[in-house]
């Protein structure tokens, strides 16, 4: 059997990095199995099997696609930005990658080849890729829309509404292809991940007016409500929420992002 210096272990059916761990020896594999098998995931499914994959170094890209009768299109590509390269999931934000970016072509070509190899025919797909020293490599592919989706923000950022496009791909394929071939140039955008260093019970509804006063902030999606227990953020599972920032000016987007983080810290008291 082939042995790797490090592997990724994760439940067969899971989301938001729940149950994902890095292992470097057999003892850590056993621990991952014992800690995960029999637990219930975010969908209410009992974890009964684990997937073991080779650990892939390098920057991570999240790529959303739309296929129309086996014609494949990249709708948007996001690069993960981390404080810790060893983090299981991107922990700061994902930044929209423009087609004229030097990183775009190699990842896009690879993802389109993956869709051909897996015989995706019609509908959306969410593909996660790492650019290793040997080139792009597949982490996973899901024939679905991305999570933490804001159709309104995506339309502002890319000119495309993913849900509308999914329907058109099935029932009005010519309309979908026309929209994909003649879309507007993308703006600058970030999908920002909330991060709380503190844990506790949520009391009341948060005041988001400071965030929404920022010109770039288009939508804030919270994952906790009044009365919920909020644990300190550990990877994707404990994230209190997400926010979409979209603006035509990259400098303004950066300034708003910095102010957004100040507003976020105030939410946690």
Short mmCIF file of C-alpha atoms in Angstrom, two decimals:
data_model
loop_
_atom_site.label_atom_id
_atom_site.label_comp_id
_atom_site.label_asym_id
_atom_site.label_seq_id
_atom_site.Cartn_x
_atom_site.Cartn_y
_atom_site.Cartn_z
CA UNK A 1 0.00 0.00 0.00
CA UNK A 2 1.07 3.58 -0.62
CA UNK A 3 2.00 5.60 2.47
CA UNK A 4 1.85 9.38 2.79
CA UNK A 5 3.59 11.67 5.27
CA UNK A 6 0.25 13.26 6.14
CA UNK A 7 -3.37 12.41 5.33
CA UNK A 8 -6.74 14.13 5.64
CA UNK A 9 -9.48 12.16 7.37
CA UNK A 10 -13.11 13.21 7.07
CA UNK A 11 -16.62 11.73 7.27
CA UNK A 12 -18.15 10.45 4.05
CA UNK A 13 -21.12 12.82 4.44
CA UNK A 14 -20.33 16.11 6.12
CA UNK A 15 -20.05 19.86 5.61
CA UNK A 16 -18.25 22.94 6.92
CA UNK A 17 -15.16 20.85 7.79
CA UNK A 18 -16.99 19.06 10.60
CA UNK A 19 -15.02 15.99 11.66
CA UNK A 20 -12.04 16.76 9.40
CA UNK A 21 -8.56 16.15 10.83
CA UNK A 22 -4.94 15.83 9.69
CA UNK A 23 -3.09 12.66 10.67
CA UNK A 24 0.61 11.83 10.45
CA UNK A 25 0.68 8.32 11.94
CA UNK A 26 -1.49 5.30 12.71
CA UNK A 27 -2.22 6.44 16.26
CA UNK A 28 -3.74 9.69 14.99
CA UNK A 29 -5.80 7.74 12.44
CA UNK A 30 -7.20 5.56 15.19
CA UNK A 31 -7.99 8.63 17.29
CA UNK A 32 -9.79 10.30 14.37
CA UNK A 33 -11.84 7.15 13.84
CA UNK A 34 -12.79 6.83 17.50
CA UNK A 35 -13.72 10.51 17.82
CA UNK A 36 -15.84 10.63 14.66
CA UNK A 37 -17.54 7.28 14.03
CA UNK A 38 -21.01 7.25 15.58
CA UNK A 39 -21.30 11.03 15.91
CA UNK A 40 -24.09 12.96 14.19
CA UNK A 41 -23.19 15.53 11.53
CA UNK A 42 -24.82 18.85 10.66
CA UNK A 43 -27.40 17.07 8.50
CA UNK A 44 -28.48 14.71 11.28
CA UNK A 45 -26.70 11.75 9.65
CA UNK A 46 -24.71 9.31 11.78
CA UNK A 47 -21.06 9.19 10.66
CA UNK A 48 -20.41 5.55 9.84
CA UNK A 49 -17.50 5.74 7.38
CA UNK A 50 -14.44 7.93 6.93
CA UNK A 51 -12.64 9.03 3.80
CA UNK A 52 -8.82 9.14 3.89
CA UNK A 53 -7.06 11.36 1.36
CA UNK A 54 -3.49 12.40 0.74
CA UNK A 55 -2.75 15.79 2.30
CA UNK A 56 -2.17 18.36 -0.43
CA UNK A 57 -0.01 21.42 0.30
CA UNK A 58 -0.51 24.74 -1.42
CA UNK A 59 -3.13 27.49 -1.75
CA UNK A 60 -6.78 26.46 -1.88
CA UNK A 61 -9.32 27.52 -4.50
CA UNK A 62 -13.09 27.14 -4.41
CA UNK A 63 -14.54 27.05 -7.92
CA UNK A 64 -18.23 27.19 -8.81
CA UNK A 65 -19.33 25.98 -12.22
CA UNK A 66 -22.44 25.58 -14.32
CA UNK A 67 -22.87 22.87 -16.92
CA UNK A 68 -25.44 22.94 -19.70
CA UNK A 69 -25.77 19.69 -21.61
CA UNK A 70 -22.11 18.84 -21.03
CA UNK A 71 -20.87 22.36 -21.83
CA UNK A 72 -18.99 23.57 -18.79
CA UNK A 73 -18.48 27.14 -17.56
CA UNK A 74 -16.62 28.63 -14.61
CA UNK A 75 -19.03 31.04 -12.92
CA UNK A 76 -16.72 32.20 -10.13
CA UNK A 77 -13.41 31.26 -8.51
CA UNK A 78 -12.35 32.11 -4.95
CA UNK A 79 -8.90 31.95 -3.36
CA UNK A 80 -8.74 31.12 0.34
CA UNK A 81 -6.81 33.54 2.58
CA UNK A 82 -5.60 32.18 5.93
CA UNK A 83 -3.64 33.23 8.96
CA UNK A 84 -2.49 29.61 9.28
CA UNK A 85 -1.52 27.58 6.21
CA UNK A 86 -2.16 24.42 8.24
CA UNK A 87 -5.75 25.39 9.00
CA UNK A 88 -8.27 22.72 7.99
CA UNK A 89 -10.55 25.35 6.49
CA UNK A 90 -9.93 28.88 5.22
CA UNK A 91 -10.12 31.04 8.33
CA UNK A 92 -10.09 34.68 7.16
CA UNK A 93 -11.89 35.10 3.85
CA UNK A 94 -12.15 33.90 0.28
CA UNK A 95 -11.32 36.44 -2.42
CA UNK A 96 -12.87 36.44 -5.88
CA UNK A 97 -10.23 35.66 -8.53
CA UNK A 98 -10.65 37.57 -11.79
CA UNK A 99 -10.13 35.81 -15.15
CA UNK A 100 -7.16 38.07 -15.94
CA UNK A 101 -5.38 37.02 -12.73
CA UNK A 102 -2.24 34.93 -13.33
CA UNK A 103 -3.64 32.18 -11.07
CA UNK A 104 -6.92 31.79 -12.92
CA UNK A 105 -6.16 29.91 -16.15
CA UNK A 106 -4.39 26.85 -14.72
CA UNK A 107 -7.07 26.27 -12.08
CA UNK A 108 -9.92 26.87 -14.53
CA UNK A 109 -8.48 24.48 -17.13
CA UNK A 110 -8.00 21.81 -14.49
CA UNK A 111 -11.55 22.15 -13.13
CA UNK A 112 -13.06 21.96 -16.62
CA UNK A 113 -11.07 18.76 -17.23
CA UNK A 114 -12.36 17.34 -13.93
CA UNK A 115 -15.96 18.04 -14.97
CA UNK A 116 -15.37 16.22 -18.25
CA UNK A 117 -13.76 13.25 -16.51
CA UNK A 118 -16.62 12.94 -14.00
CA UNK A 119 -19.24 13.31 -16.76
CA UNK A 120 -21.12 16.14 -15.17
CA UNK A 121 -23.90 17.00 -17.61
CA UNK A 122 -26.24 19.76 -16.43
CA UNK A 123 -26.39 21.89 -13.32
CA UNK A 124 -24.06 23.46 -10.77
CA UNK A 125 -20.93 22.03 -9.19
CA UNK A 126 -18.73 23.22 -6.35
CA UNK A 127 -15.10 22.15 -6.79
CA UNK A 128 -12.29 22.53 -4.28
CA UNK A 129 -8.70 22.46 -5.55
CA UNK A 130 -5.24 22.96 -4.12
CA UNK A 131 -2.38 24.22 -6.27
CA UNK A 132 0.44 21.93 -5.20
CA UNK A 133 4.09 22.22 -6.36
CA UNK A 134 3.16 19.62 -9.00
CA UNK A 135 0.13 21.57 -10.20
CA UNK A 136 -3.60 21.73 -9.39
CA UNK A 137 -5.05 18.73 -7.55
CA UNK A 138 -8.64 17.89 -6.69
CA UNK A 139 -9.82 17.90 -3.08
CA UNK A 140 -13.48 17.26 -3.78
CA UNK A 141 -16.34 17.90 -6.17
CA UNK A 142 -19.99 18.28 -5.22
CA UNK A 143 -22.73 18.45 -7.88
CA UNK A 144 -24.45 21.26 -5.98
CA UNK A 145 -24.46 24.98 -5.32
CA UNK A 146 -21.91 26.33 -2.85
CA UNK A 147 -22.76 26.71 0.82
CA UNK A 148 -23.28 30.11 2.50
CA UNK A 149 -24.80 31.32 -0.76
CA UNK A 150 -26.10 34.86 -1.26
CA UNK A 151 -27.67 35.05 -4.73
CA UNK A 152 -27.99 38.85 -4.52
CA UNK A 153 -24.31 39.29 -3.63
CA UNK A 154 -23.23 36.84 -6.31
CA UNK A 155 -25.20 38.75 -8.90
CA UNK A 156 -23.48 41.97 -7.84
CA UNK A 157 -20.04 40.33 -7.87
CA UNK A 158 -20.28 38.22 -11.05
CA UNK A 159 -23.40 39.34 -12.90
CA UNK A 160 -24.89 35.86 -12.45
CA UNK A 161 -27.60 34.58 -10.09
CA UNK A 162 -26.64 30.94 -9.30
CA UNK A 163 -30.17 29.79 -8.47
CA UNK A 164 -31.73 31.41 -11.53
CA UNK A 165 -28.93 30.01 -13.64
CA UNK A 166 -29.48 26.50 -12.28
CA UNK A 167 -33.15 26.60 -13.26
CA UNK A 168 -32.34 27.96 -16.70
CA UNK A 169 -29.69 25.28 -17.30
CA UNK A 170 -32.41 22.65 -16.90
CA UNK A 171 -35.49 24.22 -18.43
CA UNK A 172 -34.09 26.98 -20.69
CA UNK A 173 -30.60 25.84 -21.68
CA UNK A 174 -30.21 28.40 -24.46
CA UNK A 175 -30.95 31.22 -22.00
CA UNK A 176 -28.39 29.83 -19.55
CA UNK A 177 -25.68 29.56 -22.20
CA UNK A 178 -26.34 33.10 -23.39
CA UNK A 179 -26.05 34.44 -19.84
CA UNK A 180 -22.80 32.53 -19.28
CA UNK A 181 -21.25 33.64 -22.56
CA UNK A 182 -22.16 37.33 -22.22
CA UNK A 183 -21.77 38.06 -18.54
CA UNK A 184 -20.40 41.34 -17.25
CA UNK A 185 -16.88 41.72 -15.89
CA UNK A 186 -16.66 40.68 -12.21
CA UNK A 187 -16.17 43.18 -9.41
CA UNK A 188 -13.88 42.80 -6.42
CA UNK A 189 -15.45 40.60 -3.76
CA UNK A 190 -14.73 38.77 -0.52
CA UNK A 191 -16.64 36.11 1.34
CA UNK A 192 -15.63 36.92 4.93
CA UNK A 193 -15.76 34.33 7.69
CA UNK A 194 -16.73 35.46 11.17
CA UNK A 195 -14.42 34.36 13.98
CA UNK A 196 -15.10 34.50 17.71
CA UNK A 197 -12.35 33.95 20.26
CA UNK A 198 -14.98 33.83 23.00
CA UNK A 199 -17.75 31.37 23.80
CA UNK A 200 -21.08 31.93 25.51
CA UNK A 201 -24.84 32.13 25.12
CA UNK A 202 -26.16 34.60 22.55
CA UNK A 203 -28.38 37.18 24.23
CA UNK A 204 -30.49 39.32 21.94
CA UNK A 205 -30.18 40.12 18.27
CA UNK A 206 -26.87 41.68 17.19
CA UNK A 207 -26.72 45.23 15.92
CA UNK A 208 -25.42 44.95 12.36
CA UNK A 209 -25.98 48.61 11.44
CA UNK A 210 -22.27 49.40 11.65
CA UNK A 211 -21.48 46.64 9.18
CA UNK A 212 -24.23 47.61 6.77
CA UNK A 213 -23.10 51.24 6.86
CA UNK A 214 -19.98 50.13 4.98
CA UNK A 215 -20.38 50.60 1.25
CA UNK A 216 -18.90 47.19 0.35
CA UNK A 217 -21.03 45.10 2.71
CA UNK A 218 -23.87 43.52 0.73
CA UNK A 219 -25.15 40.78 3.01
CA UNK A 220 -24.43 39.37 6.46
CA UNK A 221 -25.49 35.77 7.13
CA UNK A 222 -25.51 34.71 10.78
CA UNK A 223 -25.49 31.05 11.85
CA UNK A 224 -26.54 31.65 15.49
CA UNK A 225 -29.70 33.08 17.06
CA UNK A 226 -30.82 34.49 20.36
CA UNK A 227 -30.45 31.76 23.00
CA UNK A 228 -27.94 29.65 21.05
CA UNK A 229 -24.63 28.68 22.60
CA UNK A 230 -21.73 30.06 20.57
CA UNK A 231 -18.49 28.15 21.07
CA UNK A 232 -15.12 29.74 20.32
CA UNK A 233 -14.56 29.39 16.59
CA UNK A 234 -12.62 26.25 15.69
CA UNK A 235 -12.42 25.83 11.92
CA UNK A 236 -15.63 26.16 9.90
CA UNK A 237 -18.04 24.44 12.29
CA UNK A 238 -18.13 27.18 14.92
CA UNK A 239 -18.28 30.19 12.61
CA UNK A 240 -20.90 32.66 13.85
CA UNK A 241 -21.58 33.82 10.32
CA UNK A 242 -20.45 35.02 6.92
CA UNK A 243 -20.51 38.31 5.04
CA UNK A 244 -20.24 39.26 1.39
CA UNK A 245 -18.27 42.38 0.52
CA UNK A 246 -18.50 43.57 -3.09
CA UNK A 247 -17.17 46.78 -4.63
CA UNK A 248 -15.70 47.96 -7.96
CA UNK A 249 -12.72 49.53 -6.14
CA UNK A 250 -10.24 47.11 -4.53
CA UNK A 251 -8.82 49.75 -2.15
CA UNK A 252 -12.27 50.63 -0.85
CA UNK A 253 -13.03 46.95 -0.36
CA UNK A 254 -9.87 46.54 1.74
CA UNK A 255 -10.69 49.57 3.91
CA UNK A 256 -14.22 48.32 4.46
CA UNK A 257 -12.90 44.86 5.34
CA UNK A 258 -10.66 46.32 8.04
CA UNK A 259 -13.54 48.33 9.49
CA UNK A 260 -15.82 45.30 9.25
CA UNK A 261 -13.49 43.33 11.52
CA UNK A 262 -13.67 46.13 14.11
CA UNK A 263 -17.47 46.00 13.97
CA UNK A 264 -17.37 42.21 14.28
CA UNK A 265 -15.26 42.29 17.46
CA UNK A 266 -17.81 44.60 19.05
CA UNK A 267 -20.52 41.96 18.53
CA UNK A 268 -18.82 39.58 20.94
CA UNK A 269 -18.73 42.07 23.79
#
